Amino acid sequence: VWSAGHLMSMFDAGKRLLARSGGGLSLTVLVMQAPAANDRAEVAAHIQREEASGLDIRFQHLPAVEPPTDCLGIEEFVSRFVQLHAAHVKAAISGLACPVAALVVDFFCTTMLDVSRELAVPAYVYITADAAFYALLLRLPALHEEVAVEFEEMEGMVGVPGLPPVPPSSLPVPVMDKKNPNYTWFVYHGRRITEAKGVIINTVTELEQSVLAAIGDGRCTPGIPAPTVYPVGPVLSLTPPAEETHECVRWLDAQPPASVVLLCFGSMGFSTAPQAHEIAHGLERSGQRFLWVLRGPPAAGAGPGQPSDADLGELLPEGFLERTKEKGMVWPTKAPQKEILAHASVGGFVTHGGWNSTLESLWFGVPMVPWPLYAEQHLNAFTLVAYMGVAVAMEVDRKRNNFVAASELERAVKALMERDSEEGKRAREKAAEMKAACRKAVEEGGSSYSALGSLSEEIINGAN
């Protein structure tokens, strides 16, 4: 799937598998032509970089298909768009010169399990999200039968094995409306995944031990054996910093250790003027140092996931920049998030809670305030606070497009950043523990290193 959060994670997982196979495997990537021109340009740039890496990776471009035009949401669109490629994928795999050891598909691509079965090629599903999301996906077909009403109308909590009881208000966006095809597709993917030979997850065993145990024991899929799980994370692309120091990093160099809260909302996150005003007032009143990556709404004609560079004059309250210039910086375009999170002066992160951003934060031991916006992020926010303990909760009004009031942001930022805050202290301690666990997992002998070794061995032996 072409969106950055899926594509880059899958590339990096593939490269790790290559490295771990010790020359036993090569990698062929089947590339769909993304429906939007800006997505196509971004995918082409990523491919160009990978081709220059010198690794044993080939890219095969599939013929274009006519995208569906009657979809009610992105999950339905992606799932149906992928499905239209089945014949092309089958032809591409059949036409490869070398024997095919395995097919790895994104979790939005489970319709391709039909192709793997027809060609008798073992299939693995790659989950770009966490094990908690995967557990819910597996549980969803049974939940669909058990809960007759909409989830937000049900009494009590949603049971996801391995997690504390989940409030219905913390479920992912696509499952909040059972009449919507997006929901139907999520139930479909949850059912189909059980047909795979294995599931590769971008998580760390030590982060989600009880959830992974529940999946492995079959508690999420009673009566149906769950595929073997390979937790291989954190799968992160940690490139060395650019030769020229970024302006945001130069600003951070002048700040005291662990004193700055970063606000950044992913590749698709943006603020409207009313919400930006609330953020500005909340930050100003909190008294904390901040680095705020502020993006504006998509420009006319741009796709819904394409924020524009912010017009600070239009989005910010009058005089805000002048009043906060000693303590804050507002950056109006893309920023090097990993480099910023790695900086010693960053002590907290207000994040949309996308799983890649979450893993980056944990890799650097930075505690969070989750502000979920779309996809599975409301569930991520719940797990970060109630299950992992690495975050301070913030009240987000889902019915008002995930609106957060200035007073609530002020409270959450203070709770996260102030040294005498018990909430912040607990989140900092947990984030430090998770940082150590993440780093140990990918070292030789660590849990993710071993899982990758088992996966590589299984694929090679299966081919032989």
Tab-separated table of C-alpha atoms in Angstrom:
chain	number	residue	atom	x	y	z
A	1	VAL	CA	0.000	0.000	0.000
A	2	TRP	CA	1.458	3.333	-1.132
A	3	SER	CA	0.948	5.546	1.951
A	4	ALA	CA	4.221	6.404	3.715
A	5	GLY	CA	3.300	4.673	6.995
A	6	HIS	CA	2.765	1.359	5.183
A	7	LEU	CA	5.297	1.542	2.347
A	8	MET	CA	8.437	2.550	4.261
A	9	SER	CA	7.770	0.110	7.091
A	10	MET	CA	7.381	-2.753	4.605
A	11	PHE	CA	10.543	-1.792	2.683
A	12	ASP	CA	12.538	-1.695	5.906
A	13	ALA	CA	11.134	-5.022	7.111
A	14	GLY	CA	12.057	-6.543	3.739
A	15	LYS	CA	15.620	-5.219	4.003
A	16	ARG	CA	15.972	-6.689	7.493
A	17	LEU	CA	14.751	-10.051	6.248
A	18	LEU	CA	17.294	-9.900	3.399
A	19	ALA	CA	20.136	-9.097	5.790
A	20	ARG	CA	19.086	-11.861	8.206
A	21	SER	CA	18.866	-14.466	5.425
A	22	GLY	CA	22.617	-14.156	4.792
A	23	GLY	CA	22.191	-14.222	1.010
A	24	GLY	CA	19.586	-17.011	1.091
A	25	LEU	CA	16.812	-14.725	-0.190
A	26	SER	CA	16.328	-11.953	-2.711
A	27	LEU	CA	13.454	-9.485	-2.668
A	28	THR	CA	11.050	-8.588	-5.485
A	29	VAL	CA	8.563	-5.800	-4.765
A	30	LEU	CA	5.366	-5.719	-6.826
A	31	VAL	CA	4.396	-2.070	-7.196
A	32	MET	CA	0.818	-0.928	-7.811
A	33	GLN	CA	0.454	2.383	-9.623
A	34	ALA	CA	-0.923	4.639	-6.888
A	35	PRO	CA	-4.135	6.394	-7.965
A	36	ALA	CA	-3.014	9.976	-7.160
A	37	ALA	CA	-0.144	11.728	-8.974
A	38	ASN	CA	1.534	13.035	-5.795
A	39	ASP	CA	1.487	9.505	-4.297
A	40	ARG	CA	3.035	8.128	-7.492
A	41	ALA	CA	5.830	10.712	-7.304
A	42	GLU	CA	6.515	9.860	-3.656
A	43	VAL	CA	6.605	6.101	-4.340
A	44	ALA	CA	8.962	6.680	-7.294
A	45	ALA	CA	11.333	8.681	-5.059
A	46	HIS	CA	11.356	5.908	-2.425
A	47	ILE	CA	12.036	3.263	-5.084
A	48	GLN	CA	14.885	5.313	-6.539
A	49	ARG	CA	16.531	5.458	-3.095
A	50	GLU	CA	16.102	1.716	-2.535
A	51	GLU	CA	17.487	0.848	-5.977
A	52	ALA	CA	20.579	2.896	-5.184
A	53	SER	CA	21.154	0.979	-1.917
A	54	GLY	CA	22.961	-1.899	-3.630
A	55	LEU	CA	20.796	-4.538	-1.899
A	56	ASP	CA	19.312	-7.506	-3.761
A	57	ILE	CA	15.953	-5.792	-4.343
A	58	ARG	CA	14.057	-5.647	-7.626
A	59	PHE	CA	10.938	-3.620	-8.367
A	60	GLN	CA	8.289	-4.833	-10.768
A	61	HIS	CA	5.583	-2.348	-11.752
A	62	LEU	CA	2.118	-3.812	-12.193
A	63	PRO	CA	-0.134	-2.564	-15.013
A	64	ALA	CA	-2.424	0.320	-14.027
A	65	VAL	CA	-6.050	-0.436	-13.154
A	66	GLU	CA	-9.083	1.833	-13.174
A	67	PRO	CA	-9.668	2.854	-9.512
A	68	PRO	CA	-13.163	2.369	-8.061
A	69	THR	CA	-15.133	5.630	-7.919
A	70	ASP	CA	-18.056	4.758	-5.614
A	71	CYS	CA	-16.233	4.166	-2.297
A	72	LEU	CA	-17.389	5.558	1.040
A	73	GLY	CA	-13.954	5.718	2.648
A	74	ILE	CA	-10.238	5.049	2.352
A	75	GLU	CA	-10.353	1.506	3.797
A	76	GLU	CA	-12.938	0.399	1.237
A	77	PHE	CA	-11.073	2.211	-1.560
A	78	VAL	CA	-7.679	0.634	-0.792
A	79	SER	CA	-9.134	-2.863	-0.311
A	80	ARG	CA	-11.084	-2.782	-3.582
A	81	PHE	CA	-8.243	-1.120	-5.496
A	82	VAL	CA	-5.874	-3.891	-4.351
A	83	GLN	CA	-8.420	-6.578	-5.273
A	84	LEU	CA	-8.461	-5.309	-8.882
A	85	HIS	CA	-4.769	-6.256	-9.179
A	86	ALA	CA	-5.236	-10.009	-8.540
A	87	ALA	CA	-4.701	-11.161	-12.150
A	88	HIS	CA	-1.653	-8.871	-12.547
A	89	VAL	CA	-0.115	-10.140	-9.298
A	90	LYS	CA	-0.675	-13.752	-10.337
A	91	ALA	CA	0.943	-13.119	-13.743
A	92	ALA	CA	3.894	-11.292	-12.161
A	93	ILE	CA	4.611	-14.053	-9.633
A	94	SER	CA	4.196	-16.785	-12.280
A	95	GLY	CA	6.587	-14.925	-14.571
A	96	LEU	CA	9.474	-14.540	-12.108
A	97	ALA	CA	12.641	-16.330	-13.209
A	98	CYS	CA	13.640	-17.456	-9.706
A	99	PRO	CA	11.570	-19.774	-7.476
A	100	VAL	CA	9.208	-17.855	-5.193
A	101	ALA	CA	9.706	-18.776	-1.538
A	102	ALA	CA	6.936	-16.624	-0.091
A	103	LEU	CA	4.508	-13.808	-0.763
A	104	VAL	CA	4.320	-11.050	1.879
A	105	VAL	CA	1.249	-8.798	1.749
A	106	ASP	CA	0.150	-5.704	3.650
A	107	PHE	CA	-2.899	-6.344	5.851
A	108	PHE	CA	-5.044	-4.349	3.405
A	109	CYS	CA	-4.103	-6.878	0.707
A	110	THR	CA	-5.598	-10.095	2.125
A	111	THR	CA	-7.551	-10.597	-1.140
A	112	MET	CA	-4.144	-11.661	-2.554
A	113	LEU	CA	-4.239	-14.771	-0.335
A	114	ASP	CA	-6.374	-16.247	-3.154
A	115	VAL	CA	-3.451	-15.761	-5.544
A	116	SER	CA	-0.966	-17.372	-3.138
A	117	ARG	CA	-3.280	-20.367	-2.721
A	118	GLU	CA	-3.752	-20.783	-6.502
A	119	LEU	CA	0.035	-20.679	-7.002
A	120	ALA	CA	0.784	-22.798	-3.899
A	121	VAL	CA	3.108	-20.066	-2.554
A	122	PRO	CA	3.196	-19.609	1.256
A	123	ALA	CA	1.747	-16.218	2.234
A	124	TYR	CA	2.592	-13.956	5.167
A	125	VAL	CA	0.688	-10.854	6.230
A	126	TYR	CA	2.626	-7.783	7.366
A	127	ILE	CA	0.945	-5.705	10.097
A	128	THR	CA	2.220	-2.123	10.080
A	129	ALA	CA	0.357	-1.423	13.359
A	130	ASP	CA	0.791	-2.925	16.847
A	131	ALA	CA	-0.229	-6.328	18.222
A	132	ALA	CA	-3.208	-4.740	20.048
A	133	PHE	CA	-4.671	-3.671	16.694
A	134	TYR	CA	-3.974	-7.110	15.219
A	135	ALA	CA	-5.688	-8.771	18.196
A	136	LEU	CA	-8.781	-6.593	17.624
A	137	LEU	CA	-8.741	-7.388	13.888
A	138	LEU	CA	-8.693	-11.133	14.664
A	139	ARG	CA	-11.434	-10.718	17.256
A	140	LEU	CA	-13.663	-8.576	15.002
A	141	PRO	CA	-15.485	-11.342	13.045
A	142	ALA	CA	-16.672	-12.893	16.354
A	143	LEU	CA	-17.407	-9.462	17.890
A	144	HIS	CA	-19.550	-8.700	14.860
A	145	GLU	CA	-21.773	-11.688	15.744
A	146	GLU	CA	-21.757	-10.976	19.501
A	147	VAL	CA	-22.626	-7.260	19.437
A	148	ALA	CA	-25.861	-6.561	17.547
A	149	VAL	CA	-25.856	-2.767	18.028
A	150	GLU	CA	-23.220	-0.180	17.059
A	151	PHE	CA	-20.229	-0.498	19.398
A	152	GLU	CA	-20.761	2.971	20.881
A	153	GLU	CA	-24.335	1.918	21.832
A	154	MET	CA	-23.274	-1.278	23.617
A	155	GLU	CA	-23.275	-1.548	27.385
A	156	GLY	CA	-19.915	-2.145	29.049
A	157	MET	CA	-16.504	-2.574	27.479
A	158	VAL	CA	-15.101	-4.413	24.463
A	159	GLY	CA	-13.049	-7.484	25.369
A	160	VAL	CA	-9.790	-7.830	23.431
A	161	PRO	CA	-7.728	-10.712	24.887
A	162	GLY	CA	-4.470	-9.545	26.453
A	163	LEU	CA	-5.620	-5.903	26.827
A	164	PRO	CA	-7.454	-4.167	29.671
A	165	PRO	CA	-11.209	-3.766	28.864
A	166	VAL	CA	-11.437	-1.352	25.914
A	167	PRO	CA	-13.994	1.504	25.989
A	168	PRO	CA	-16.033	1.502	22.742
A	169	SER	CA	-14.967	5.162	22.300
A	170	SER	CA	-11.370	3.925	21.841
A	171	LEU	CA	-12.092	1.656	18.878
A	172	PRO	CA	-10.570	2.479	15.458
A	173	VAL	CA	-12.460	4.881	13.180
A	174	PRO	CA	-13.391	2.254	10.524
A	175	VAL	CA	-15.303	0.051	13.014
A	176	MET	CA	-17.484	2.829	14.463
A	177	ASP	CA	-20.194	2.471	11.800
A	178	LYS	CA	-21.288	-1.096	11.036
A	179	LYS	CA	-23.354	-0.002	8.033
A	180	ASN	CA	-20.271	1.431	6.334
A	181	PRO	CA	-18.306	-0.730	3.828
A	182	ASN	CA	-15.090	0.295	5.644
A	183	TYR	CA	-16.311	-1.766	8.614
A	184	THR	CA	-17.256	-4.687	6.360
A	185	TRP	CA	-13.756	-4.694	4.901
A	186	PHE	CA	-12.151	-4.685	8.356
A	187	VAL	CA	-14.215	-7.741	9.342
A	188	TYR	CA	-13.199	-9.335	6.012
A	189	HIS	CA	-9.465	-8.745	6.592
A	190	GLY	CA	-9.761	-10.050	10.172
A	191	ARG	CA	-11.270	-13.260	8.838
A	192	ARG	CA	-8.851	-13.729	5.918
A	193	ILE	CA	-5.648	-13.173	7.903
A	194	THR	CA	-6.151	-16.523	9.659
A	195	GLU	CA	-5.488	-18.239	6.284
A	196	ALA	CA	-1.894	-16.926	6.143
A	197	LYS	CA	1.074	-19.134	7.034
A	198	GLY	CA	2.435	-16.431	9.334
A	199	VAL	CA	1.946	-12.838	10.442
A	200	ILE	CA	4.851	-10.393	10.692
A	201	ILE	CA	4.205	-7.533	13.145
A	202	ASN	CA	6.162	-4.326	13.584
A	203	THR	CA	6.219	-4.612	17.367
A	204	VAL	CA	8.458	-5.848	20.175
A	205	THR	CA	7.524	-8.876	22.292
A	206	GLU	CA	8.420	-7.051	25.513
A	207	LEU	CA	6.077	-4.117	24.693
A	208	GLU	CA	2.975	-6.270	24.204
A	209	GLN	CA	3.701	-9.561	25.947
A	210	SER	CA	0.171	-10.405	27.166
A	211	VAL	CA	-1.454	-9.467	23.831
A	212	LEU	CA	0.991	-11.597	21.828
A	213	ALA	CA	0.458	-14.472	24.278
A	214	ALA	CA	-3.348	-14.179	23.808
A	215	ILE	CA	-2.956	-14.257	20.012
A	216	GLY	CA	-0.587	-17.232	20.196
A	217	ASP	CA	-2.919	-19.154	22.535
A	218	GLY	CA	-5.824	-18.745	20.107
A	219	ARG	CA	-7.873	-16.607	22.507
A	220	CYS	CA	-8.589	-14.028	19.776
A	221	THR	CA	-9.832	-16.670	17.313
A	222	PRO	CA	-11.595	-19.431	19.302
A	223	GLY	CA	-11.864	-22.603	17.218
A	224	ILE	CA	-9.565	-21.278	14.476
A	225	PRO	CA	-5.783	-21.764	14.721
A	226	ALA	CA	-4.057	-18.360	14.485
A	227	PRO	CA	-1.037	-18.114	12.156
A	228	THR	CA	2.430	-18.028	13.756
A	229	VAL	CA	3.346	-14.478	14.783
A	230	TYR	CA	6.783	-12.941	14.148
A	231	PRO	CA	7.268	-9.705	16.145
A	232	VAL	CA	10.258	-8.142	14.338
A	233	GLY	CA	10.082	-4.490	15.476
A	234	PRO	CA	10.783	-1.770	15.935
A	235	VAL	CA	11.183	-1.573	12.156
A	236	LEU	CA	12.513	1.971	11.787
A	237	SER	CA	14.615	3.606	9.118
A	238	LEU	CA	17.251	5.391	11.192
A	239	THR	CA	19.288	7.264	8.606
A	240	PRO	CA	22.214	9.406	9.755
A	241	PRO	CA	21.277	13.108	10.172
A	242	ALA	CA	21.729	15.407	7.192
A	243	GLU	CA	25.114	17.081	6.809
A	244	GLU	CA	23.562	20.487	7.295
A	245	THR	CA	21.894	20.858	10.695
A	246	HIS	CA	18.150	21.464	10.354
A	247	GLU	CA	16.843	24.772	11.698
A	248	CYS	CA	14.605	22.960	14.231
A	249	VAL	CA	17.601	21.025	15.546
A	250	ARG	CA	19.680	24.211	15.807
A	251	TRP	CA	16.883	25.755	17.880
A	252	LEU	CA	16.778	22.658	20.128
A	253	ASP	CA	20.551	22.911	20.675
A	254	ALA	CA	19.927	26.118	22.641
A	255	GLN	CA	17.278	24.585	24.974
A	256	PRO	CA	17.849	22.873	28.365
A	257	PRO	CA	17.788	19.034	28.552
A	258	ALA	CA	14.337	17.352	28.418
A	259	SER	CA	12.583	20.764	28.529
A	260	VAL	CA	10.821	20.882	25.143
A	261	VAL	CA	7.504	19.275	24.171
A	262	LEU	CA	7.274	18.370	20.474
A	263	LEU	CA	3.880	18.623	18.731
A	264	CYS	CA	3.760	16.794	15.388
A	265	PHE	CA	0.834	14.970	13.769
A	266	GLY	CA	2.196	12.700	11.058
A	267	SER	CA	2.264	12.926	7.281
A	268	MET	CA	-1.526	13.484	7.034
A	269	GLY	CA	-2.227	15.604	10.136
A	270	PHE	CA	-3.119	19.296	9.908
A	271	SER	CA	-4.908	22.016	11.906
A	272	THR	CA	-7.712	24.379	10.971
A	273	ALA	CA	-7.547	27.942	12.354
A	274	PRO	CA	-10.016	27.300	15.265
A	275	GLN	CA	-8.036	24.247	16.410
A	276	ALA	CA	-4.661	25.976	15.916
A	277	HIS	CA	-5.900	28.833	18.128
A	278	GLU	CA	-6.795	26.359	20.900
A	279	ILE	CA	-3.359	24.732	20.650
A	280	ALA	CA	-1.650	28.130	20.739
A	281	HIS	CA	-3.585	29.280	23.829
A	282	GLY	CA	-2.993	25.930	25.568
A	283	LEU	CA	0.753	26.010	24.905
A	284	GLU	CA	1.106	29.634	25.952
A	285	ARG	CA	-0.769	29.047	29.207
A	286	SER	CA	1.185	25.861	29.978
A	287	GLY	CA	4.407	27.863	30.280
A	288	GLN	CA	6.354	24.950	28.704
A	289	ARG	CA	8.944	25.168	25.950
A	290	PHE	CA	7.584	23.772	22.689
A	291	LEU	CA	8.451	22.908	19.109
A	292	TRP	CA	5.205	22.798	17.130
A	293	VAL	CA	5.178	21.360	13.596
A	294	LEU	CA	2.051	23.066	12.236
A	295	ARG	CA	0.566	22.050	8.867
A	296	GLY	CA	-2.413	23.686	7.178
A	297	PRO	CA	-5.448	22.058	5.511
A	298	PRO	CA	-4.894	20.483	2.055
A	299	ALA	CA	-4.750	23.001	-0.782
A	300	ALA	CA	-7.570	23.073	-3.350
A	301	GLY	CA	-7.263	20.040	-5.626
A	302	ALA	CA	-4.852	18.168	-3.308
A	303	GLY	CA	-5.803	14.791	-1.847
A	304	PRO	CA	-7.301	14.592	1.683
A	305	GLY	CA	-4.027	13.216	3.058
A	306	GLN	CA	-1.872	16.060	1.712
A	307	PRO	CA	-1.527	18.896	4.260
A	308	SER	CA	-0.219	22.227	3.000
A	309	ASP	CA	2.596	24.314	4.468
A	310	ALA	CA	1.029	26.448	7.176
A	311	ASP	CA	0.268	30.121	6.672
A	312	LEU	CA	1.164	31.195	10.215
A	313	GLY	CA	-0.539	34.579	9.821
A	314	GLU	CA	-3.837	32.869	9.000
A	315	LEU	CA	-3.650	30.015	11.513
A	316	LEU	CA	-2.192	31.588	14.679
A	317	PRO	CA	-3.665	34.136	17.113
A	318	GLU	CA	-2.352	37.666	16.739
A	319	GLY	CA	0.845	38.288	18.706
A	320	PHE	CA	1.328	34.608	19.636
A	321	LEU	CA	4.723	34.208	17.939
A	322	GLU	CA	6.040	37.405	19.501
A	323	ARG	CA	4.804	36.489	22.999
A	324	THR	CA	6.280	32.980	22.903
A	325	LYS	CA	9.512	33.614	20.961
A	326	GLU	CA	11.704	32.950	24.029
A	327	LYS	CA	10.087	29.574	24.712
A	328	GLY	CA	8.686	28.210	21.498
A	329	MET	CA	9.191	27.559	17.816
A	330	VAL	CA	6.460	26.973	15.215
A	331	TRP	CA	7.662	25.149	12.101
A	332	PRO	CA	5.245	25.418	9.127
A	333	THR	CA	6.331	22.499	6.904
A	334	LYS	CA	7.694	18.936	7.176
A	335	ALA	CA	10.271	18.416	9.919
A	336	PRO	CA	12.853	15.661	10.604
A	337	GLN	CA	10.828	13.988	13.361
A	338	LYS	CA	13.301	11.206	14.225
A	339	GLU	CA	16.176	13.668	14.519
A	340	ILE	CA	14.059	15.896	16.778
A	341	LEU	CA	12.936	13.001	19.028
A	342	ALA	CA	16.582	11.916	19.338
A	343	HIS	CA	17.566	15.356	20.671
A	344	ALA	CA	18.417	15.604	24.371
A	345	SER	CA	16.306	18.730	24.883
A	346	VAL	CA	13.041	16.959	23.881
A	347	GLY	CA	11.202	15.672	26.947
A	348	GLY	CA	7.694	14.918	25.613
A	349	PHE	CA	5.719	14.368	22.435
A	350	VAL	CA	2.118	15.362	21.609
A	351	THR	CA	1.461	12.933	18.735
A	352	HIS	CA	-1.372	11.648	16.552
A	353	GLY	CA	-0.265	8.232	17.782
A	354	GLY	CA	0.386	6.631	14.388
A	355	TRP	CA	2.301	3.429	15.100
A	356	ASN	CA	5.507	4.476	13.282
A	357	SER	CA	5.673	7.749	15.244
A	358	THR	CA	4.949	5.838	18.451
A	359	LEU	CA	7.826	3.427	17.827
A	360	GLU	CA	10.166	6.343	17.066
A	361	SER	CA	9.172	7.956	20.370
A	362	LEU	CA	9.744	4.712	22.303
A	363	TRP	CA	13.080	4.105	20.546
A	364	PHE	CA	14.290	7.425	21.960
A	365	GLY	CA	12.512	6.997	25.318
A	366	VAL	CA	10.221	10.040	24.909
A	367	PRO	CA	6.869	9.867	26.801
A	368	MET	CA	3.745	10.958	24.941
A	369	VAL	CA	0.359	12.674	24.985
A	370	PRO	CA	-1.689	10.920	22.271
A	371	TRP	CA	-4.070	12.997	20.149
A	372	PRO	CA	-5.668	10.408	17.818
A	373	LEU	CA	-6.985	11.615	14.453
A	374	TYR	CA	-7.856	8.665	12.173
A	375	ALA	CA	-7.392	4.941	11.400
A	376	GLU	CA	-6.505	2.856	14.491
A	377	GLN	CA	-5.068	5.794	16.455
A	378	HIS	CA	-7.834	5.942	19.101
A	379	LEU	CA	-6.982	2.339	20.033
A	380	ASN	CA	-3.266	3.223	20.050
A	381	ALA	CA	-3.985	6.119	22.432
A	382	PHE	CA	-5.788	3.738	24.801
A	383	THR	CA	-2.986	1.137	24.749
A	384	LEU	CA	-0.249	3.754	25.254
A	385	VAL	CA	-1.987	5.104	28.358
A	386	ALA	CA	-3.849	2.157	29.911
A	387	TYR	CA	-1.704	-0.792	28.800
A	388	MET	CA	1.893	0.350	28.236
A	389	GLY	CA	1.808	3.328	30.620
A	390	VAL	CA	4.125	5.441	28.438
A	391	ALA	CA	1.669	8.300	27.903
A	392	VAL	CA	-0.512	10.845	29.685
A	393	ALA	CA	-4.177	10.795	28.599
A	394	MET	CA	-5.837	13.778	26.951
A	395	GLU	CA	-9.563	14.218	26.307
A	396	VAL	CA	-10.292	14.296	22.563
A	397	ASP	CA	-13.829	15.009	21.316
A	398	ARG	CA	-14.380	12.430	18.555
A	399	LYS	CA	-17.791	13.857	17.684
A	400	ARG	CA	-16.214	17.253	16.928
A	401	ASN	CA	-13.558	15.970	14.535
A	402	ASN	CA	-11.162	15.082	17.412
A	403	PHE	CA	-11.263	18.613	18.812
A	404	VAL	CA	-9.147	19.413	21.902
A	405	ALA	CA	-9.835	22.497	24.035
A	406	ALA	CA	-6.981	24.820	25.067
A	407	SER	CA	-7.530	24.057	28.773
A	408	GLU	CA	-7.274	20.295	28.167
A	409	LEU	CA	-4.077	20.599	26.111
A	410	GLU	CA	-2.608	22.883	28.790
A	411	ARG	CA	-3.434	20.317	31.518
A	412	ALA	CA	-2.011	17.358	29.567
A	413	VAL	CA	1.209	19.160	28.567
A	414	LYS	CA	1.818	20.273	32.157
A	415	ALA	CA	1.128	16.739	33.443
A	416	LEU	CA	3.605	15.338	30.923
A	417	MET	CA	6.394	17.901	31.316
A	418	GLU	CA	6.414	19.209	34.885
A	419	ARG	CA	9.023	17.491	37.029
A	420	ASP	CA	6.760	17.148	40.089
A	421	SER	CA	3.878	15.578	38.124
A	422	GLU	CA	3.244	11.963	39.207
A	423	GLU	CA	1.587	11.158	35.861
A	424	GLY	CA	4.558	12.519	33.927
A	425	LYS	CA	7.062	10.726	36.174
A	426	ARG	CA	5.349	7.352	35.597
A	427	ALA	CA	5.212	7.899	31.817
A	428	ARG	CA	8.902	8.932	31.737
A	429	GLU	CA	9.975	5.858	33.704
A	430	LYS	CA	7.931	3.532	31.483
A	431	ALA	CA	9.224	5.200	28.296
A	432	ALA	CA	12.806	4.685	29.511
A	433	GLU	CA	12.043	0.986	30.139
A	434	MET	CA	10.541	0.624	26.665
A	435	LYS	CA	13.545	2.347	25.088
A	436	ALA	CA	15.842	-0.256	26.647
A	437	ALA	CA	13.504	-3.099	25.571
A	438	CYS	CA	13.304	-1.850	21.962
A	439	ARG	CA	17.054	-1.581	21.606
A	440	LYS	CA	17.739	-4.933	23.228
A	441	ALA	CA	15.135	-6.650	21.001
A	442	VAL	CA	16.967	-5.884	17.742
A	443	GLU	CA	20.450	-6.758	19.030
A	444	GLU	CA	21.914	-10.217	18.444
A	445	GLY	CA	20.024	-12.666	20.675
A	446	GLY	CA	17.147	-10.202	21.258
A	447	SER	CA	13.495	-11.172	20.765
A	448	SER	CA	12.998	-9.400	17.394
A	449	TYR	CA	16.397	-10.564	16.112
A	450	SER	CA	15.440	-14.157	16.935
A	451	ALA	CA	11.943	-13.832	15.413
A	452	LEU	CA	13.470	-12.507	12.181
A	453	GLY	CA	15.900	-15.449	12.172
A	454	SER	CA	13.044	-17.956	12.592
A	455	LEU	CA	11.053	-16.277	9.817
A	456	SER	CA	14.007	-16.251	7.428
A	457	GLU	CA	14.733	-19.924	8.182
A	458	GLU	CA	11.094	-20.909	7.656
A	459	ILE	CA	10.862	-19.128	4.310
A	460	ILE	CA	14.146	-20.604	3.027
A	461	ASN	CA	13.262	-24.136	4.191
A	462	GLY	CA	9.808	-23.818	2.647
A	463	ALA	CA	11.366	-22.888	-0.698
A	464	ASN	CA	13.759	-25.812	-0.528
